[in-house]
XYZ file of C-alpha atoms in Angstrom:
618
model
C 0.013 0.222 0.002
C 1.664 3.591 -1.085
C 0.054 6.664 0.376
C -0.621 7.472 -2.751
C -3.242 4.677 -3.012
C -5.193 6.139 0.205
C -7.926 6.027 0.472
C -8.521 2.278 1.091
C -11.151 1.697 -1.091
C -12.339 -0.956 2.178
C -10.771 -0.576 5.244
C -11.812 -4.101 6.165
C -13.571 -5.752 8.685
C -11.604 -5.099 12.218
C -11.103 -6.950 15.568
C -12.391 -5.275 18.116
C -12.693 -7.593 20.953
C -9.434 -5.833 22.687
C -7.169 -3.474 22.290
C -3.838 -5.718 21.677
C -6.004 -7.149 19.518
C -6.932 -4.286 17.243
C -2.766 -3.752 16.819
C -2.325 -6.958 15.879
C -5.266 -7.087 13.179
C -3.412 -3.452 11.783
C -0.287 -4.903 11.626
C -1.376 -7.932 9.663
C -3.187 -6.372 7.843
C -0.099 -4.239 6.728
C 2.466 -7.278 6.378
C 3.446 -6.091 3.348
C 4.610 -2.610 4.554
C 6.078 -4.579 7.669
C 8.427 -6.688 5.293
C 9.780 -4.299 3.455
C 10.345 -2.299 6.545
C 11.869 -5.395 8.107
C 14.084 -6.078 5.486
C 15.367 -2.304 4.932
C 15.885 -2.112 8.539
C 18.034 -5.244 8.302
C 20.039 -3.424 5.849
C 20.690 -0.337 7.641
C 21.444 -2.666 10.962
C 24.178 -4.872 8.538
C 25.669 -1.369 7.798
C 26.182 -0.376 11.448
C 27.074 -3.615 12.137
C 29.375 -3.899 9.731
C 31.325 -0.709 10.772
C 33.637 -1.720 13.478
C 34.956 -4.868 11.615
C 36.035 -2.118 8.741
C 36.921 0.211 11.936
C 39.161 -2.892 13.411
C 40.903 -3.528 10.381
C 42.031 -0.294 9.515
C 43.214 0.070 12.883
C 45.029 -2.975 12.214
C 46.499 -2.315 8.961
C 48.027 1.036 10.801
C 49.581 -1.328 13.313
C 51.133 -3.821 11.385
C 52.008 -0.849 8.142
C 49.850 -2.781 6.003
C 48.957 -0.793 3.261
C 46.939 -3.051 1.032
C 44.642 -4.209 4.155
C 44.561 -0.314 5.003
C 42.751 0.428 1.011
C 40.810 -2.459 1.890
C 39.323 -1.555 5.012
C 38.451 2.099 3.550
C 37.002 0.426 0.578
C 34.483 -2.153 2.894
C 33.592 1.229 5.679
C 32.977 3.074 1.793
C 30.900 0.123 0.675
C 28.831 0.076 4.467
C 28.746 3.657 4.496
C 26.538 3.651 0.833
C 24.656 0.449 2.192
C 23.942 2.407 5.446
C 22.653 5.390 3.881
C 20.111 3.503 1.362
C 18.617 1.370 4.522
C 18.001 5.071 6.597
C 16.598 6.508 3.455
C 14.196 3.431 2.457
C 14.015 2.276 6.215
C 12.428 5.635 6.589
C 10.662 6.564 3.977
C 8.586 2.601 4.740
C 8.361 3.205 8.175
C 6.261 6.478 6.978
C 4.154 5.022 4.941
C 3.590 2.480 7.699
C 2.661 4.846 10.371
C 0.757 7.457 7.717
C -1.370 3.744 6.055
C -2.270 2.524 9.741
C -3.268 6.291 10.805
C -5.841 6.337 7.310
C -7.418 3.445 8.273
C -8.290 3.640 11.587
C -9.543 7.350 10.194
C -11.249 5.471 7.862
C -12.969 2.958 10.407
C -13.973 5.531 12.667
C -15.723 7.613 10.060
C -17.469 4.662 8.356
C -18.555 3.790 12.298
C -19.972 7.743 12.305
C -21.764 7.608 9.158
C -22.926 4.376 10.563
C -24.827 5.714 14.064
C -24.983 8.855 13.040
C -26.006 11.170 15.734
C -26.589 8.146 17.967
C -22.863 7.692 18.652
C -22.662 10.685 20.981
C -25.432 9.430 23.088
C -22.613 6.014 23.298
C -19.854 7.491 23.527
C -18.524 11.246 25.076
C -17.661 13.787 22.322
C -14.526 14.466 23.764
C -13.764 10.847 23.677
C -14.580 10.671 19.821
C -12.160 13.657 19.318
C -9.164 12.159 21.160
C -9.780 9.025 19.152
C -9.959 10.232 15.993
C -7.523 13.133 16.327
C -4.240 12.310 18.890
C -4.685 8.529 19.361
C -4.666 7.686 15.510
C -1.441 8.614 15.793
C -0.231 6.927 18.346
C -1.581 3.626 16.784
C 0.346 3.995 13.634
C 3.334 5.095 15.456
C 3.140 1.591 17.071
C 2.292 -0.303 13.793
C 5.393 1.441 12.050
C 8.048 0.890 15.045
C 7.476 -3.211 15.202
C 9.547 -3.673 12.091
C 11.873 -1.588 12.880
C 11.896 -2.707 16.206
C 11.881 -6.571 14.645
C 15.046 -5.489 12.606
C 17.027 -3.884 15.520
C 16.214 -7.076 18.014
C 17.292 -9.640 14.706
C 20.728 -7.540 14.313
C 21.305 -7.846 18.073
C 20.794 -11.346 18.221
C 23.172 -11.729 15.074
C 25.955 -9.454 16.708
C 26.058 -10.948 19.384
C 26.498 -14.582 18.477
C 29.426 -13.021 15.856
C 31.323 -11.856 18.608
C 30.589 -14.436 20.782
C 33.157 -16.643 17.746
C 35.226 -13.783 16.698
C 36.599 -12.883 20.163
C 35.173 -15.246 23.070
C 36.662 -13.751 25.618
C 34.795 -10.345 25.021
C 31.884 -11.639 23.397
C 30.827 -14.010 25.900
C 30.520 -10.750 28.261
C 28.864 -9.120 25.464
C 26.811 -11.453 24.871
C 25.493 -11.785 28.350
C 24.656 -8.446 28.927
C 22.578 -7.833 26.412
C 19.641 -9.306 27.524
C 20.451 -7.560 30.899
C 19.808 -4.028 28.751
C 17.148 -4.648 26.998
C 14.845 -6.476 29.455
C 15.943 -3.809 32.608
C 13.682 -1.757 31.853
C 10.333 -3.303 32.254
C 10.179 -3.257 36.106
C 9.495 0.649 35.653
C 6.897 -0.113 32.450
C 3.954 -0.554 34.061
C 4.268 2.513 36.674
C 4.844 4.332 33.599
C 2.114 2.695 31.844
C -0.125 3.593 34.668
C 1.129 7.266 34.619
C 0.614 7.341 31.136
C -2.897 6.591 31.239
C -3.532 8.516 34.083
C -2.395 11.572 31.473
C -4.736 10.613 28.798
C -7.847 10.344 30.775
C -7.099 13.649 31.877
C -6.106 14.662 28.644
C -9.470 13.598 27.331
C -11.698 15.302 29.855
C -10.027 18.356 29.011
C -10.347 18.002 25.801
C -14.059 17.386 26.314
C -14.584 20.113 28.805
C -13.124 22.354 26.124
C -15.866 21.155 23.202
C -18.668 21.409 25.339
C -17.525 25.160 26.631
C -17.343 26.331 22.832
C -20.009 24.940 22.007
C -22.447 26.368 24.729
C -19.936 29.903 24.352
C -22.982 31.779 22.861
C -25.035 30.354 25.726
C -22.152 31.333 28.479
C -21.428 35.046 27.218
C -25.455 35.426 27.899
C -25.681 34.249 31.098
C -21.887 35.197 32.437
C -20.093 32.193 32.680
C -17.355 32.478 30.880
C -15.063 33.147 33.701
C -16.714 29.733 35.701
C -16.113 27.720 33.074
C -12.597 29.255 31.870
C -11.754 28.185 35.500
C -12.875 24.854 35.073
C -10.621 24.363 31.997
C -7.450 26.466 33.508
C -7.665 23.318 36.752
C -8.473 20.926 34.467
C -5.280 22.064 32.099
C -3.361 22.408 35.555
C -4.073 18.824 35.688
C -3.330 17.251 32.878
C -0.020 19.110 32.987
C 0.932 17.317 36.519
C -0.155 14.333 35.304
C 2.102 14.883 32.244
C 5.357 15.530 34.300
C 4.542 12.594 35.963
C 4.244 10.103 33.561
C 7.609 12.221 31.632
C 9.306 11.998 35.333
C 9.072 8.139 34.964
C 9.876 7.331 31.150
C 13.034 10.020 31.812
C 14.024 7.144 34.764
C 13.809 4.556 31.814
C 15.643 6.569 29.535
C 18.472 7.110 32.329
C 18.152 3.471 33.137
C 19.160 3.088 29.514
C 21.810 5.452 29.453
C 23.736 4.101 32.543
C 23.549 0.563 31.987
C 25.196 0.807 28.824
C 27.962 3.172 30.362
C 28.691 0.347 32.750
C 29.122 -2.349 30.275
C 31.519 0.291 27.848
C 33.894 1.205 31.049
C 33.853 -2.652 31.857
C 34.526 -3.818 28.263
C 37.290 -0.808 28.237
C 38.883 -1.777 31.136
C 38.808 -6.027 30.878
C 39.515 -5.566 26.914
C 42.649 -3.247 27.637
C 43.947 -5.632 30.500
C 43.578 -8.579 27.593
C 45.678 -6.449 25.044
C 48.332 -5.594 27.649
C 48.704 -9.263 28.394
C 49.320 -9.952 24.537
C 45.495 -12.348 24.202
C 43.849 -9.795 21.685
C 45.019 -7.487 19.289
C 44.241 -3.688 19.706
C 42.880 -4.189 16.397
C 40.140 -7.113 17.917
C 39.432 -4.729 20.678
C 38.686 -1.894 18.538
C 36.361 -3.967 16.949
C 34.828 -5.238 19.600
C 34.250 -2.265 21.667
C 32.448 -0.157 18.259
C 30.412 -2.876 17.827
C 29.291 -3.032 21.352
C 28.564 1.115 21.004
C 27.271 0.688 17.933
C 24.881 -2.157 19.266
C 23.555 1.022 21.609
C 21.637 2.286 18.783
C 19.493 -0.535 17.662
C 19.035 -1.291 21.719
C 16.599 2.134 21.586
C 14.530 0.120 19.986
C 13.533 -1.536 22.704
C 12.862 1.340 24.679
C 10.716 3.010 22.260
C 8.559 -0.094 21.237
C 7.670 0.054 24.985
C 7.142 3.243 24.990
C 5.051 2.975 21.515
C 3.304 0.215 23.260
C 2.234 1.634 26.332
C 0.675 4.939 24.743
C -0.473 3.310 21.588
C -2.680 0.310 23.864
C -5.374 2.652 25.407
C -5.292 4.358 22.429
C -6.272 1.045 20.455
C -8.790 0.536 23.377
C -10.280 3.629 22.806
C -10.685 3.188 19.161
C -12.163 -0.074 20.076
C -14.464 1.399 22.484
C -16.227 3.309 19.566
C -15.524 0.889 16.409
C -17.010 -2.214 18.535
C -20.783 -0.038 18.597
C -23.278 -1.733 16.269
C -26.543 -0.100 14.674
C -27.986 -3.548 16.241
C -27.430 -6.914 17.348
C -29.544 -8.256 14.237
C -27.482 -8.487 10.878
C -29.515 -7.182 7.628
C -31.010 -9.973 6.368
C -33.816 -8.105 3.602
C -32.418 -7.770 0.393
C -33.476 -5.713 -2.401
C -36.364 -4.496 -0.441
C -37.414 -1.207 -0.400
C -40.679 -0.682 2.551
C -43.451 1.063 2.887
C -46.264 2.069 5.189
C -47.046 1.881 8.698
C -44.216 3.339 10.383
C -44.671 1.090 13.691
C -42.751 0.729 17.009
C -43.530 -2.550 18.970
C -41.602 -0.751 22.296
C -43.875 2.009 22.781
C -46.846 1.364 20.381
C -46.359 3.998 18.396
C -47.997 3.869 15.109
C -47.423 6.154 12.196
C -50.104 5.218 9.480
C -48.387 5.526 5.747
C -49.214 8.869 3.725
C -50.114 11.199 7.169
C -48.480 13.272 9.263
C -48.440 12.366 12.754
C -47.334 14.492 15.289
C -46.000 12.851 18.739
C -45.676 14.537 21.527
C -43.496 13.521 25.073
C -42.848 15.453 28.198
C -39.426 14.464 28.317
C -37.508 15.670 25.748
C -34.831 13.509 25.795
C -37.411 10.483 26.151
C -38.299 11.800 22.758
C -35.061 12.259 20.881
C -34.515 8.659 21.652
C -37.723 7.851 20.120
C -36.888 9.595 17.952
C -33.508 7.174 16.950
C -35.306 4.143 17.721
C -38.044 5.144 14.338
C -34.672 5.491 12.496
C -33.242 1.662 13.139
C -30.933 2.974 15.480
C -30.998 0.735 18.991
C -31.487 2.506 21.784
C -29.274 2.246 24.713
C -28.651 3.220 28.351
C -31.281 0.921 29.628
C -31.522 -2.087 31.309
C -32.101 -5.018 28.967
C -31.089 -2.331 26.170
C -27.760 -2.897 26.300
C -25.047 -5.841 26.803
C -22.307 -6.057 28.521
C -19.889 -5.644 25.128
C -22.188 -2.061 24.009
C -24.330 -3.869 21.716
C -28.186 -3.471 21.981
C -29.794 -6.422 23.001
C -31.789 -9.043 20.734
C -34.563 -8.657 22.331
C -35.325 -5.151 21.909
C -38.204 -5.138 19.207
C -37.177 -3.509 16.393
C -38.770 -0.475 14.357
C -41.105 -1.248 11.213
C -41.869 -0.027 8.130
C -45.069 -1.444 6.164
C -44.179 -4.872 8.015
C -40.498 -4.934 7.481
C -38.009 -4.752 10.536
C -35.751 -1.616 9.932
C -32.584 -3.699 11.788
C -32.791 -6.082 8.951
C -32.145 -3.999 6.486
C -28.833 -2.866 4.795
C -27.993 0.374 6.394
C -28.276 2.421 3.264
C -31.253 0.544 2.488
C -33.261 1.787 5.913
C -30.722 5.121 5.600
C -33.417 5.749 2.686
C -36.348 4.475 3.889
C -36.142 6.564 7.595
C -34.654 10.075 7.087
C -33.956 11.184 11.443
C -33.223 15.229 11.783
C -32.620 15.992 15.543
C -32.908 18.803 17.233
C -29.511 20.747 16.797
C -28.695 19.216 12.902
C -25.661 20.741 12.007
C -25.140 22.384 8.987
C -21.768 21.611 6.812
C -19.589 24.496 5.390
C -20.181 25.121 1.560
C -22.743 26.899 -0.622
C -26.304 26.666 -0.027
C -26.029 24.706 -3.593
C -23.850 22.187 -2.239
C -26.312 21.708 1.382
C -28.980 20.548 -1.095
C -27.064 18.412 -3.501
C -27.757 15.604 -1.643
C -29.067 11.756 -2.358
C -32.253 12.000 -2.976
C -35.840 11.096 -4.669
C -35.785 13.856 -7.478
C -39.239 14.538 -6.396
C -39.056 17.262 -4.405
C -36.939 20.199 -5.794
C -34.350 22.597 -3.947
C -36.762 25.421 -4.059
C -40.006 23.605 -3.439
C -37.957 22.681 0.177
C -36.917 26.358 0.701
C -40.513 27.121 0.003
C -41.795 25.091 2.542
C -39.255 25.298 5.058
C -40.166 29.500 4.717
C -36.361 30.591 4.103
C -37.150 33.368 2.042
C -36.033 35.577 4.483
C -32.514 33.373 5.099
C -32.339 33.572 0.625
C -32.595 37.224 0.960
C -29.769 37.517 4.063
C -27.549 35.145 2.205
C -27.913 36.871 -1.006
C -27.262 40.509 0.425
C -23.885 38.884 2.246
C -22.182 37.724 -0.906
C -22.684 40.114 -3.637
C -20.002 38.555 -5.615
C -21.776 36.009 -6.609
C -24.446 37.910 -8.405
C -26.984 38.047 -5.408
C -27.271 34.235 -5.773
C -27.967 32.957 -2.152
C -27.650 29.736 -3.816
C -23.913 30.124 -4.750
C -23.171 32.059 -0.844
C -20.629 30.292 1.112
C -22.601 29.271 4.284
C -19.636 29.326 7.456
C -18.661 26.050 9.274
C -21.949 24.722 11.707
C -23.779 28.036 10.045
C -21.928 29.930 12.742
C -23.095 33.543 10.215
C -26.682 32.612 10.957
C -29.001 32.868 13.160
C -30.424 29.680 15.498
C -34.297 29.937 13.162
C -31.960 30.314 9.900
C -29.787 27.256 10.571
C -33.166 24.886 11.819
C -34.962 25.760 8.826
C -32.015 25.302 6.108
C -31.662 22.150 7.439
C -35.333 21.256 7.271
C -35.438 22.155 3.787
C -32.474 19.761 3.725
C -34.243 16.917 5.046
C -37.239 17.888 2.986
C -35.304 17.277 -0.068
C -33.957 13.894 0.413
C -38.194 13.035 0.139
C -37.757 9.713 2.351
C -40.043 7.179 2.578
C -40.882 8.743 6.515
C -39.591 11.474 7.393
C -38.647 11.728 11.254
C -38.492 15.423 12.716
C -37.146 16.553 16.304
C -38.773 19.627 17.655
C -38.290 20.761 14.015
C -39.574 24.875 14.589
C -38.432 25.164 18.467
C -36.285 28.225 17.469
C -38.500 30.339 14.774
C -41.427 32.682 15.606
C -44.888 31.600 16.269
C -46.171 32.956 12.979
C -43.319 31.342 10.848
C -43.649 28.158 13.347
C -47.560 28.454 11.609
C -46.499 28.730 8.264
C -43.430 25.852 8.057
C -46.239 23.657 9.801
C -48.151 24.242 7.069
C -45.806 23.947 4.355
C -44.727 20.510 5.872
C -48.004 19.446 5.631
C -48.128 20.686 1.772
C -45.054 18.578 0.695
C -45.618 16.016 2.477
C -48.991 15.300 1.577
C -48.974 11.105 1.142
C -45.967 10.911 2.915
C -45.416 8.926 6.297
C -44.031 12.475 8.639
C -43.103 11.764 12.609
C -42.948 15.623 14.062
C -41.812 15.380 18.135
C -43.146 18.759 19.272
C -45.347 20.014 21.871
C -46.050 23.510 19.583
C -49.983 24.037 19.451
C -49.401 25.443 15.844
C -47.384 22.607 14.850
C -50.015 19.821 16.598
C -52.875 21.512 14.590
C -51.292 20.677 11.383
C -51.099 17.145 11.871
C -53.871 14.968 10.896
C -52.860 12.812 14.290
C -51.570 13.268 17.337
C -50.010 10.972 19.579
C -48.784 11.037 23.404
C -45.834 9.083 24.990
C -46.010 9.076 28.173
C -43.531 7.282 30.261
C -42.489 5.568 27.227
C -45.838 4.552 26.338
C -48.672 5.488 23.991
C -51.340 6.269 26.149
C -54.036 8.322 23.728
C -54.317 9.237 20.361
C -56.168 11.420 18.718
C -56.458 15.192 16.709
C -54.584 18.232 18.598
C -58.598 19.189 19.349
C -59.649 16.457 20.609
C -56.837 15.469 23.119
C -56.949 19.170 24.607
C -60.760 18.328 25.361
C -60.414 15.125 27.038
C -56.325 14.075 27.541
C -55.082 15.932 31.418
C -51.766 14.788 30.403
C -51.944 15.978 26.978
C -52.890 19.872 28.065
C -50.232 19.553 30.672
C -47.853 19.177 28.261
C -48.942 21.389 25.460
C -50.455 24.226 27.622
C -47.307 24.398 30.031
C -50.142 24.077 32.807
C -48.349 23.802 35.838
C -49.262 21.846 39.292
C -51.200 23.876 40.994
C -53.111 24.553 37.998
C -53.964 21.063 37.235
C -54.975 20.300 40.990
C -57.580 22.944 40.781
C -58.480 21.750 37.084
C -59.176 17.962 39.172
C -60.109 18.726 42.705
C -62.817 17.470 44.303
C -65.558 20.141 44.754
C -68.797 20.503 47.380
C -71.925 19.208 46.875
C -74.234 20.865 44.644
C -71.578 23.083 43.268
C -69.785 22.973 39.650
C -66.758 23.408 39.109
C -65.401 25.919 36.864
C -64.153 24.575 33.532
C -62.451 26.458 31.098
C -64.652 26.372 27.412
C -62.821 24.891 24.734
C -62.025 27.952 22.967
C -59.619 29.373 26.153
C -58.133 26.001 26.487
C -57.373 26.635 22.571
C -56.551 30.655 22.856
C -54.350 29.574 25.705
C -52.525 26.858 24.128
């Protein structure tokens, strides 16, 4: 795999049973790149290991005053220098390729999982954790994957050099061969503590990132209530905790590095002292001593790879575990079994009893906004999480949870693309991507609803005028006006209506809207409700709302109380007959509800509000 070939056509099906298994899966899927890096690494290590031989031959040739052997040694050093340069260059090239391709694979897997789960992702995993995985964790995982081959080349080179030294000069070679395993494994007792401190640092950094993300997202609200300093103080304290954790972690890694310097230094001093004694007694030649000393000195370079792989694994293992937590999430516990079917008809949730008849505009009233959001996700084919029996230990939705049916076909049994094409869910906080308005509305759709019709139904006339004035360079064409990231240049109501127009353009078989008019004024809301009802006539539409203006435009209204449908009817009928519905829609207080239902004296007629008064209040 070359960098120019990215992205992958298919990043594969990852092993998400654990972080180490995921790392192993990544390395196995880059076996070709790992083998290339291993071969170039061995060539590089060959150049490093051969240099002491050339130096030793050159020193001995000078001592023996042999010009031919000195020339031979010089030629050998020149060849080894070329080999060293070539191996180092190509090793770096292949290692970086392995790093980038591994990181790209993880990013593609995360992007695919995000597209699969949609807004349900942040209901299951904190937004800060998703950000941490897709940024810093990806780099750490890529680092470990590419360091594997370099570590393997260094380990093979160390073993080879130790064996060669043992045969070349047993008196010193055996000493080096026995010392090398000690040097390589000396840091192992320190790694658990260093790993724990590194995990603590990353955990605190993730929390700080999540806090920063939440603060930025709610900055407008914080300014409105004067809470900037409060959240700034919280983030400052979180940052200081991250700094202290980073310092404690750095101290452990500094100790590991010190051990990696101290022990080889002791070996070199011992080797020089013992070798000089042997050379003085005439038991070895000076050139042999120089060869062994140079070999041991250069062996300290591949020895560093042992420390690097320990650090890479320590940093990448929790990163891989976080990635696994995201990648192991599934749309549902069921596998897609229905192929080539485009269901239509009634949208039914057997868990709550909610029925949205095909071709009708159904409004749903829930007293709990969070419950409404979860129910909207269920209607879109996403399993609900967070409740007992809804989610297993591995984070997957329980197979016992009944699936939402569209035309009698379970959405969980449809392929994701087919389910998305049939049912579209617009949550209460839709996101507008940066780009022109034309690009915003140029999305996969049935083709039956034009952008102009969708914009008109969503009452976006004032939005178009504002966009036309904001971009005089486009000859007043609002469709060519660029919208900033997340639509920050627009008001909340304008963003909401553009997002509604985008949903209407797709023209799905069933459209689920969660509070589609919560950010607009009452006059605009009434026109938007009428526009939705007119444009979606003959299509199944479900709107979660508590606004009487939108509820009155619906063909039927369903009241969901404590997770179960308790009443069905029109808005006006439910106002008269259902106290729980009236309490939600009219914002009736507890005192007013108690007064309405309080017992009266004998012969006393309770003062009931007329239907007109209730509707006017609603």
